[in-house]
Short mmCIF file of C-alpha atoms in Angstrom, two decimals:
data_model
loop_
_atom_site.label_atom_id
_atom_site.label_comp_id
_atom_site.label_asym_id
_atom_site.label_seq_id
_atom_site.Cartn_x
_atom_site.Cartn_y
_atom_site.Cartn_z
CA UNK A 1 0.24 -0.44 -0.04
CA UNK A 2 1.43 3.37 -1.12
CA UNK A 3 1.69 6.36 0.97
CA UNK A 4 -0.27 8.30 -1.28
CA UNK A 5 -3.10 5.86 -0.70
CA UNK A 6 -3.08 6.20 2.81
CA UNK A 7 -3.26 9.90 2.63
CA UNK A 8 -6.26 9.67 0.90
CA UNK A 9 -7.80 7.34 3.04
CA UNK A 10 -7.28 9.15 6.55
CA UNK A 11 -8.58 12.13 4.52
CA UNK A 12 -11.86 10.47 3.37
CA UNK A 13 -10.74 10.97 -0.29
CA UNK A 14 -9.86 7.24 -0.93
CA UNK A 15 -11.83 5.96 -4.01
CA UNK A 16 -10.48 2.49 -4.14
CA UNK A 17 -11.40 -0.85 -2.57
CA UNK A 18 -11.76 0.41 0.71
CA UNK A 19 -12.91 -3.00 2.36
CA UNK A 20 -9.09 -4.63 0.96
CA UNK A 21 -7.43 -1.84 2.41
CA UNK A 22 -8.69 -1.70 5.97
CA UNK A 23 -8.17 -5.71 5.68
CA UNK A 24 -4.64 -4.84 4.81
CA UNK A 25 -4.08 -2.29 7.86
CA UNK A 26 -5.95 -4.97 10.13
CA UNK A 27 -3.52 -8.02 8.96
CA UNK A 28 -0.08 -5.98 8.52
CA UNK A 29 1.27 -4.07 11.74
CA UNK A 30 3.34 -1.67 9.44
CA UNK A 31 0.46 -0.42 7.25
CA UNK A 32 -1.11 0.28 10.60
CA UNK A 33 1.32 2.14 11.95
CA UNK A 34 1.43 4.19 9.01
CA UNK A 35 -2.09 4.82 9.11
CA UNK A 36 -1.40 6.29 12.31
CA UNK A 37 1.31 8.59 11.53
CA UNK A 38 -0.91 10.01 8.73
CA UNK A 39 -3.66 10.52 11.05
CA UNK A 40 -1.36 12.32 13.75
CA UNK A 41 0.46 14.24 10.77
CA UNK A 42 -3.44 14.90 9.74
CA UNK A 43 -4.66 16.40 12.99
CA UNK A 44 -1.24 18.53 13.29
CA UNK A 45 -1.83 19.96 9.96
CA UNK A 46 -5.71 20.86 10.66
CA UNK A 47 -4.61 22.53 13.95
CA UNK A 48 -2.05 24.88 12.29
CA UNK A 49 -4.73 25.43 9.87
CA UNK A 50 -7.44 26.35 12.20
CA UNK A 51 -5.09 28.71 14.12
CA UNK A 52 -3.39 30.25 10.69
CA UNK A 53 -4.44 33.30 9.47
CA UNK A 54 -4.88 33.62 5.94
CA UNK A 55 -4.50 36.71 3.98
CA UNK A 56 -7.97 38.29 2.47
CA UNK A 57 -6.27 39.40 -0.59
CA UNK A 58 -4.13 36.28 -1.86
CA UNK A 59 -4.94 33.63 0.25
CA UNK A 60 -1.40 32.89 1.51
CA UNK A 61 -0.88 32.10 5.23
CA UNK A 62 0.05 35.41 7.40
CA UNK A 63 2.67 34.85 9.90
CA UNK A 64 2.58 39.02 11.30
CA UNK A 65 0.78 42.39 10.54
CA UNK A 66 1.05 41.93 6.83
CA UNK A 67 0.94 39.58 4.41
CA UNK A 68 4.35 38.91 3.25
CA UNK A 69 3.53 37.49 -0.50
CA UNK A 70 1.24 40.83 -1.23
CA UNK A 71 1.81 43.43 1.67
CA UNK A 72 -1.76 43.19 2.41
CA UNK A 73 -2.92 44.35 6.10
CA UNK A 74 -4.46 41.97 8.90
CA UNK A 75 -5.96 44.15 11.62
CA UNK A 76 -4.70 47.92 10.76
CA UNK A 77 -5.74 50.23 13.84
CA UNK A 78 -7.60 47.49 15.56
CA UNK A 79 -9.84 46.79 12.12
CA UNK A 80 -10.15 43.30 10.85
CA UNK A 81 -9.99 43.24 7.49
CA UNK A 82 -12.73 41.29 5.77
CA UNK A 83 -11.95 41.48 1.82
CA UNK A 84 -9.98 43.79 -0.82
CA UNK A 85 -12.33 46.12 -2.85
CA UNK A 86 -9.69 47.97 -4.94
CA UNK A 87 -5.95 47.24 -5.01
CA UNK A 88 -3.43 49.46 -7.21
CA UNK A 89 0.24 50.63 -7.08
CA UNK A 90 -0.50 53.22 -4.71
CA UNK A 91 -2.50 51.29 -1.81
CA UNK A 92 -5.76 49.09 -1.38
CA UNK A 93 -9.28 49.76 -0.28
CA UNK A 94 -10.45 47.13 2.18
CA UNK A 95 -13.64 46.18 3.78
CA UNK A 96 -13.32 46.09 7.52
CA UNK A 97 -14.97 45.83 10.50
CA UNK A 98 -14.11 47.30 14.25
CA UNK A 99 -14.38 45.77 17.59
CA UNK A 100 -18.18 46.40 17.35
CA UNK A 101 -18.42 44.55 13.91
CA UNK A 102 -19.53 47.66 12.39
CA UNK A 103 -18.08 48.01 8.63
CA UNK A 104 -16.24 50.56 7.36
CA UNK A 105 -14.51 51.19 3.81
CA UNK A 106 -10.68 51.44 5.29
CA UNK A 107 -8.60 53.57 2.62
CA UNK A 108 -4.59 52.50 3.05
CA UNK A 109 -1.88 54.38 1.25
CA UNK A 110 1.07 52.48 0.78
CA UNK A 111 4.76 53.90 -0.52
CA UNK A 112 7.71 52.49 -2.21
CA UNK A 113 10.02 55.33 -0.29
CA UNK A 114 9.21 57.21 2.91
CA UNK A 115 6.33 59.38 2.36
CA UNK A 116 7.29 62.99 1.56
CA UNK A 117 5.72 65.99 3.11
CA UNK A 118 3.26 66.99 0.46
CA UNK A 119 2.32 63.32 0.20
CA UNK A 120 1.16 63.63 4.17
CA UNK A 121 -0.52 67.10 3.54
CA UNK A 122 -2.91 65.86 1.05
CA UNK A 123 -3.69 62.40 2.96
CA UNK A 124 -4.46 65.07 5.99
CA UNK A 125 -6.87 67.60 3.74
CA UNK A 126 -8.43 64.26 2.47
CA UNK A 127 -9.43 63.36 6.24
CA UNK A 128 -10.22 67.10 6.95
CA UNK A 129 -12.31 67.44 3.90
CA UNK A 130 -14.29 64.56 5.20
CA UNK A 131 -14.76 65.35 8.49
CA UNK A 132 -16.77 68.70 7.34
CA UNK A 133 -18.89 67.05 4.79
CA UNK A 134 -22.50 66.25 5.58
CA UNK A 135 -24.31 65.02 2.67
CA UNK A 136 -26.19 61.49 2.30
CA UNK A 137 -24.38 61.13 -0.96
CA UNK A 138 -20.81 61.37 0.61
CA UNK A 139 -19.21 58.92 2.37
CA UNK A 140 -19.10 59.73 6.23
CA UNK A 141 -15.81 60.23 8.26
CA UNK A 142 -15.06 57.45 10.68
CA UNK A 143 -11.36 57.92 11.47
CA UNK A 144 -7.76 58.67 10.19
CA UNK A 145 -4.49 56.81 11.70
CA UNK A 146 -0.71 56.05 10.54
CA UNK A 147 1.05 52.83 10.99
CA UNK A 148 4.65 52.28 10.48
CA UNK A 149 7.83 54.47 10.01
CA UNK A 150 9.94 55.18 6.92
CA UNK A 151 9.37 52.73 3.52
CA UNK A 152 6.74 50.53 5.92
CA UNK A 153 4.63 54.04 6.62
CA UNK A 154 1.00 53.48 5.73
CA UNK A 155 -2.11 56.04 6.07
CA UNK A 156 -5.37 54.73 6.85
CA UNK A 157 -8.51 56.72 6.56
CA UNK A 158 -11.67 54.59 7.45
CA UNK A 159 -15.00 55.89 5.79
CA UNK A 160 -18.55 54.80 5.99
CA UNK A 161 -19.28 51.62 3.61
CA UNK A 162 -21.12 52.81 0.57
CA UNK A 163 -22.73 49.37 -0.49
CA UNK A 164 -23.19 49.48 -4.12
CA UNK A 165 -21.37 49.01 -7.43
CA UNK A 166 -19.15 51.58 -8.93
CA UNK A 167 -20.53 52.90 -12.80
CA UNK A 168 -17.37 51.81 -14.53
CA UNK A 169 -18.14 48.11 -13.11
CA UNK A 170 -21.78 47.96 -13.65
CA UNK A 171 -22.47 45.12 -16.33
CA UNK A 172 -24.05 47.07 -18.83
CA UNK A 173 -23.16 47.76 -22.31
CA UNK A 174 -24.14 51.60 -22.28
CA UNK A 175 -26.53 53.69 -20.51
CA UNK A 176 -30.04 54.79 -22.32
CA UNK A 177 -30.55 58.69 -22.69
CA UNK A 178 -33.20 58.58 -20.10
CA UNK A 179 -30.39 56.96 -17.53
CA UNK A 180 -27.70 59.42 -18.47
CA UNK A 181 -30.39 62.41 -17.34
CA UNK A 182 -30.58 60.64 -14.18
CA UNK A 183 -26.77 59.88 -13.49
CA UNK A 184 -26.23 63.77 -14.37
CA UNK A 185 -29.23 64.94 -11.86
CA UNK A 186 -27.64 62.66 -8.69
CA UNK A 187 -24.28 63.85 -9.33
CA UNK A 188 -25.21 67.67 -10.10
CA UNK A 189 -27.43 67.41 -6.55
CA UNK A 190 -23.61 66.16 -4.87
CA UNK A 191 -21.76 69.15 -6.91
CA UNK A 192 -24.33 71.73 -5.98
CA UNK A 193 -23.65 70.90 -2.21
CA UNK A 194 -19.73 71.02 -2.95
CA UNK A 195 -19.60 74.43 -4.70
CA UNK A 196 -22.02 75.63 -1.96
CA UNK A 197 -19.74 75.70 0.85
CA UNK A 198 -17.42 77.95 1.68
CA UNK A 199 -15.11 78.28 0.76
CA UNK A 200 -15.89 75.83 -2.44
CA UNK A 201 -14.90 72.30 -2.79
CA UNK A 202 -13.96 70.78 -6.28
CA UNK A 203 -13.57 67.47 -6.22
CA UNK A 204 -10.99 67.07 -9.22
CA UNK A 205 -11.59 63.48 -9.78
CA UNK A 206 -15.28 62.63 -11.21
CA UNK A 207 -15.33 59.96 -13.00
CA UNK A 208 -17.57 56.32 -13.26
CA UNK A 209 -15.14 54.53 -11.13
CA UNK A 210 -15.69 57.20 -8.14
CA UNK A 211 -19.48 57.19 -8.39
CA UNK A 212 -21.04 54.43 -6.82
CA UNK A 213 -24.63 53.16 -7.78
CA UNK A 214 -26.43 51.83 -4.28
CA UNK A 215 -29.35 49.56 -4.00
CA UNK A 216 -32.11 51.94 -4.04
CA UNK A 217 -30.69 53.87 -7.14
CA UNK A 218 -28.67 56.64 -5.78
CA UNK A 219 -25.50 57.45 -6.31
CA UNK A 220 -22.46 58.37 -4.00
CA UNK A 221 -19.49 60.06 -4.75
CA UNK A 222 -16.18 58.72 -3.32
CA UNK A 223 -12.34 59.27 -3.24
CA UNK A 224 -11.54 63.03 -2.04
CA UNK A 225 -7.76 62.49 -2.14
CA UNK A 226 -7.67 65.09 -5.09
CA UNK A 227 -10.15 67.39 -3.50
CA UNK A 228 -9.17 71.08 -3.58
CA UNK A 229 -10.67 74.04 -1.41
CA UNK A 230 -11.08 77.02 -3.66
CA UNK A 231 -8.63 79.81 -2.84
CA UNK A 232 -5.87 77.33 -1.79
CA UNK A 233 -2.65 77.47 -4.05
CA UNK A 234 -3.04 74.65 -6.80
CA UNK A 235 0.55 74.90 -8.20
CA UNK A 236 1.45 73.12 -11.50
CA UNK A 237 0.60 69.72 -10.05
CA UNK A 238 -1.75 68.03 -12.07
CA UNK A 239 -4.18 65.57 -9.98
CA UNK A 240 -6.92 63.74 -11.67
CA UNK A 241 -7.67 61.13 -14.66
CA UNK A 242 -6.43 61.64 -17.73
CA UNK A 243 -9.66 61.92 -20.26
CA UNK A 244 -11.79 63.14 -17.30
CA UNK A 245 -9.80 66.23 -16.99
CA UNK A 246 -10.51 69.78 -18.99
CA UNK A 247 -7.17 71.32 -20.47
CA UNK A 248 -6.94 73.86 -17.65
CA UNK A 249 -6.62 70.94 -14.97
CA UNK A 250 -2.99 69.90 -16.63
CA UNK A 251 -1.97 73.60 -15.88
CA UNK A 252 -3.41 73.00 -12.01
CA UNK A 253 -5.82 75.57 -12.87
CA UNK A 254 -9.61 74.45 -11.55
CA UNK A 255 -12.72 76.31 -10.64
CA UNK A 256 -16.34 75.41 -10.56
CA UNK A 257 -16.82 74.43 -14.26
CA UNK A 258 -14.21 71.54 -13.69
CA UNK A 259 -16.25 68.79 -12.22
CA UNK A 260 -18.94 69.65 -14.91
CA UNK A 261 -16.50 68.41 -17.67
CA UNK A 262 -15.40 65.45 -15.59
CA UNK A 263 -19.38 65.00 -15.33
CA UNK A 264 -19.58 65.36 -19.22
CA UNK A 265 -16.93 63.03 -19.88
CA UNK A 266 -18.34 60.50 -17.21
CA UNK A 267 -21.54 60.37 -18.86
CA UNK A 268 -19.82 59.98 -22.28
CA UNK A 269 -18.51 57.02 -21.16
CA UNK A 270 -21.58 55.27 -19.98
CA UNK A 271 -23.37 56.09 -23.40
CA UNK A 272 -20.29 54.14 -25.07
CA UNK A 273 -18.33 52.35 -22.56
CA UNK A 274 -15.42 53.58 -24.17
CA UNK A 275 -12.81 55.92 -22.55
CA UNK A 276 -13.04 59.45 -23.40
CA UNK A 277 -9.40 59.88 -24.70
CA UNK A 278 -10.08 56.71 -26.65
CA UNK A 279 -13.22 58.62 -28.18
CA UNK A 280 -10.94 61.32 -29.17
CA UNK A 281 -8.22 59.22 -31.03
CA UNK A 282 -10.55 56.97 -32.85
CA UNK A 283 -12.98 59.90 -33.81
CA UNK A 284 -15.87 57.75 -32.36
CA UNK A 285 -19.54 59.14 -33.03
CA UNK A 286 -22.51 58.43 -30.74
CA UNK A 287 -26.41 59.18 -31.83
CA UNK A 288 -27.83 60.98 -29.11
CA UNK A 289 -30.92 63.20 -29.24
CA UNK A 290 -30.37 66.92 -29.98
CA UNK A 291 -30.71 68.29 -26.92
CA UNK A 292 -29.05 65.93 -24.71
CA UNK A 293 -26.41 66.58 -27.54
CA UNK A 294 -26.31 70.17 -26.67
CA UNK A 295 -26.33 69.72 -22.82
CA UNK A 296 -22.95 67.42 -23.27
CA UNK A 297 -21.50 69.51 -25.60
CA UNK A 298 -22.16 72.62 -22.88
CA UNK A 299 -20.64 70.36 -20.06
CA UNK A 300 -17.42 69.37 -21.83
CA UNK A 301 -16.67 72.42 -23.97
CA UNK A 302 -13.21 73.30 -24.57
CA UNK A 303 -13.02 76.68 -23.00
CA UNK A 304 -14.05 77.19 -19.33
CA UNK A 305 -16.32 80.11 -20.19
CA UNK A 306 -18.48 78.13 -22.47
CA UNK A 307 -19.50 75.53 -19.98
CA UNK A 308 -21.64 76.27 -17.42
CA UNK A 309 -20.76 78.40 -14.69
CA UNK A 310 -21.92 76.27 -11.95
CA UNK A 311 -23.28 72.84 -10.79
CA UNK A 312 -26.60 74.96 -9.92
CA UNK A 313 -27.02 76.39 -13.20
CA UNK A 314 -26.45 72.84 -15.01
CA UNK A 315 -28.94 71.22 -12.89
CA UNK A 316 -31.57 73.84 -13.17
CA UNK A 317 -31.01 73.74 -17.03
CA UNK A 318 -31.40 69.93 -16.88
CA UNK A 319 -34.74 70.50 -14.95
CA UNK A 320 -36.16 73.31 -16.98
CA UNK A 321 -35.43 71.58 -20.44
CA UNK A 322 -38.38 69.65 -20.54
CA UNK A 323 -37.99 68.74 -24.08
CA UNK A 324 -34.53 66.97 -22.77
CA UNK A 325 -36.77 64.80 -20.62
CA UNK A 326 -39.21 64.02 -23.08
CA UNK A 327 -36.47 63.47 -26.20
CA UNK A 328 -34.88 61.14 -24.13
CA UNK A 329 -38.25 59.08 -22.90
CA UNK A 330 -39.79 58.74 -26.12
CA UNK A 331 -39.22 55.83 -28.62
CA UNK A 332 -36.32 56.41 -30.96
CA UNK A 333 -36.63 57.57 -34.29
CA UNK A 334 -33.53 58.09 -36.49
CA UNK A 335 -34.03 61.32 -37.93
CA UNK A 336 -34.37 63.00 -34.46
CA UNK A 337 -30.81 62.18 -33.24
CA UNK A 338 -27.31 63.59 -34.38
CA UNK A 339 -23.82 62.80 -34.04
CA UNK A 340 -21.72 64.25 -31.13
CA UNK A 341 -18.36 63.41 -30.96
CA UNK A 342 -16.49 64.40 -27.16
CA UNK A 343 -13.23 65.42 -28.87
CA UNK A 344 -13.42 69.12 -27.53
CA UNK A 345 -10.40 69.32 -24.99
CA UNK A 346 -9.27 65.56 -25.38
CA UNK A 347 -8.64 66.22 -28.83
CA UNK A 348 -6.87 69.67 -28.07
CA UNK A 349 -4.99 68.08 -25.77
CA UNK A 350 -3.95 65.35 -27.81
CA UNK A 351 -2.96 67.76 -31.01
CA UNK A 352 0.73 68.74 -30.35
CA UNK A 353 1.58 72.35 -30.93
CA UNK A 354 -0.40 75.47 -30.07
CA UNK A 355 -2.92 74.36 -27.58
CA UNK A 356 -4.97 77.67 -26.38
CA UNK A 357 -5.96 76.96 -22.88
CA UNK A 358 -8.97 79.46 -21.37
CA UNK A 359 -7.95 79.84 -17.66
CA UNK A 360 -10.02 81.17 -14.95
CA UNK A 361 -8.24 83.10 -11.86
CA UNK A 362 -9.67 82.52 -8.20
CA UNK A 363 -12.97 83.12 -6.85
CA UNK A 364 -11.01 85.25 -4.53
CA UNK A 365 -10.22 88.08 -6.71
CA UNK A 366 -12.86 90.62 -7.42
CA UNK A 367 -13.49 89.45 -11.14
CA UNK A 368 -13.07 86.45 -13.21
CA UNK A 369 -11.17 87.06 -16.13
CA UNK A 370 -10.09 84.31 -18.46
CA UNK A 371 -6.92 84.59 -20.14
CA UNK A 372 -5.48 82.40 -23.52
CA UNK A 373 -2.47 80.70 -22.68
CA UNK A 374 -0.07 79.15 -25.78
CA UNK A 375 2.01 75.97 -24.92
CA UNK A 376 4.21 74.28 -27.12
CA UNK A 377 2.95 70.32 -26.48
CA UNK A 378 4.34 67.04 -26.88
CA UNK A 379 2.44 63.66 -26.95
CA UNK A 380 3.67 60.88 -24.56
CA UNK A 381 2.76 57.03 -25.38
CA UNK A 382 3.12 55.22 -22.58
CA UNK A 383 3.46 51.40 -22.96
CA UNK A 384 3.24 48.97 -19.32
CA UNK A 385 3.10 45.28 -18.67
CA UNK A 386 -0.81 44.24 -19.20
CA UNK A 387 -2.86 45.22 -16.04
CA UNK A 388 -0.45 47.95 -14.73
CA UNK A 389 -1.01 51.26 -13.90
CA UNK A 390 1.75 53.48 -12.91
CA UNK A 391 2.06 57.26 -11.49
CA UNK A 392 3.78 59.35 -14.09
CA UNK A 393 6.26 62.49 -13.09
CA UNK A 394 7.59 64.89 -14.81
CA UNK A 395 10.50 67.49 -13.63
CA UNK A 396 9.86 65.93 -10.11
CA UNK A 397 5.88 66.67 -10.19
CA UNK A 398 3.27 64.11 -10.01
CA UNK A 399 1.52 64.44 -13.52
CA UNK A 400 -1.37 61.78 -13.13
CA UNK A 401 -1.95 57.90 -13.27
CA UNK A 402 -1.30 56.45 -16.58
CA UNK A 403 -1.85 52.96 -18.17
CA UNK A 404 -0.87 50.99 -21.32
CA UNK A 405 -1.66 52.56 -24.52
CA UNK A 406 -2.82 56.23 -23.06
CA UNK A 407 -1.37 58.90 -24.68
CA UNK A 408 -0.99 62.18 -22.43
CA UNK A 409 -0.39 65.45 -23.73
CA UNK A 410 2.93 67.17 -22.03
CA UNK A 411 5.02 70.19 -22.07
CA UNK A 412 7.62 69.52 -24.57
CA UNK A 413 11.46 70.12 -24.25
CA UNK A 414 13.74 68.20 -22.20
CA UNK A 415 12.10 66.70 -19.54
CA UNK A 416 12.95 64.14 -16.43
CA UNK A 417 10.45 61.48 -16.55
CA UNK A 418 9.51 58.85 -14.13
CA UNK A 419 7.29 56.12 -13.71
CA UNK A 420 6.57 54.19 -10.76
CA UNK A 421 4.24 51.38 -9.69
CA UNK A 422 4.65 49.41 -6.66
CA UNK A 423 7.97 48.82 -5.94
CA UNK A 424 8.79 49.12 -9.96
CA UNK A 425 10.14 52.15 -10.97
CA UNK A 426 12.30 53.61 -14.08
CA UNK A 427 13.63 57.56 -14.61
CA UNK A 428 15.36 59.13 -17.73
CA UNK A 429 15.87 62.60 -18.72
CA UNK A 430 14.99 63.00 -22.42
CA UNK A 431 14.17 65.16 -25.26
CA UNK A 432 9.86 65.62 -26.13
CA UNK A 433 9.64 67.03 -29.49
CA UNK A 434 6.41 69.37 -30.07
CA UNK A 435 3.92 67.86 -32.03
CA UNK A 436 5.41 64.75 -31.99
CA UNK A 437 4.46 61.32 -30.13
CA UNK A 438 7.05 60.06 -28.14
CA UNK A 439 6.79 56.42 -26.87
CA UNK A 440 8.34 55.12 -23.84
CA UNK A 441 7.92 51.63 -22.81
CA UNK A 442 8.70 50.38 -19.46
CA UNK A 443 10.21 46.90 -19.24
CA UNK A 444 10.67 44.68 -16.27
CA UNK A 445 14.27 44.15 -15.77
CA UNK A 446 16.07 42.58 -12.60
CA UNK A 447 14.34 40.97 -10.08
CA UNK A 448 16.51 40.70 -6.95
CA UNK A 449 16.15 39.96 -3.17
CA UNK A 450 15.84 43.74 -1.10
CA UNK A 451 15.19 43.88 2.39
CA UNK A 452 13.76 47.56 2.60
CA UNK A 453 10.72 46.28 0.85
CA UNK A 454 7.77 44.36 2.26
CA UNK A 455 7.57 42.01 -0.43
CA UNK A 456 11.43 41.28 -0.27
CA UNK A 457 11.94 42.12 -4.18
CA UNK A 458 12.84 44.95 -6.28
CA UNK A 459 11.92 45.16 -9.57
CA UNK A 460 13.86 47.46 -11.86
CA UNK A 461 12.50 48.88 -14.92
CA UNK A 462 14.18 50.36 -17.84
CA UNK A 463 13.03 52.80 -20.51
CA UNK A 464 12.83 52.09 -24.38
CA UNK A 465 11.89 55.51 -26.16
CA UNK A 466 10.87 55.68 -29.55
CA UNK A 467 10.34 59.08 -31.23
CA UNK A 468 8.37 59.22 -34.58
#
């Protein structure tokens, strides 16, 4: 009798002749002893498994406060992690519960090096925002805390758990026009609240992935990590998601129209299930009713002076225009529809030379004056390993999150480029020619032990650039 059959017998998985096997165990002391050994080993294994903690992210056994395999936390701040909602290069969003069993959404920020003061300030700013906000469609603040030191530092933000599905994940090929109007009304209601505060708050990252549809049909706006208080110094750092940002946001300029543009781009995504930047590249046309076309055009106008001046105005127009609601509720007739293409600011951003940007000055100034600024732009095409998202830095300033195949408009000239994703980083100085596309490919290189990193490995990337 072989050892494998004995193991299967002890675990109850033996599918052979059980009667013959048990007769052999009874007749042969050596076989009986082997079965006893297998039984003892199985009991020890079961005890060890029962006592072990398994990672909710990768299901490996966890021997400490954090999984050695993937780095996921176990009990940060006394919260018990139940599952991972989202994971990317910058951290994770968990579902967790406290000692009383109350569930929260626990946001974790992780770092490949000790966090900078600007990163710490951004985290504290988000916590401060959430403490002050009181709206049924915005998750309530619960707690914030820090664990670890140096490269092992982790920042946590516990918020009300919004039970629902983000609009980018709802399994539906595209939204109907009536549903688009409904989404717009929900989101505009949230933006009206944010813009009514003193000072006004600009979310700066409105997109389908940050809009959660609850079971009752209402929509919540989450992730205030990029939020901006009107009147503060925005600087030249770009915060947001490519394709959903208006042109002026690339220069760090935001106002009440910024989130309206992002809402318009989000609605186009829901209509087509294509990212706005891809719509612009492929010049995709979308058939919508003429009143809805005009409304989307106004939301996503390249010049901020041509957009709705505020969320309140956009919502009022949505409520007033009965023909808009009626047109999207009637059976479709092809002759009543026209083509709309959200090229607008996205096409301008990728066009190359002479990008005209209409900027609005701070609301703290006595008057808003728009000035045209012309910048020579280059286009950067990013090639990354499949499924990887990374942070792009230009001249030491964070420019935004990029993914494979994305083409982003950047200032032309000699630039210090850096791409960072988790433990992988690559950096190189190169000249970006105006009006041309430069492809940068990040290639995974050497993998070697690195005791300073949680995952015990250091992944080196290298650039391969191809201007054409």
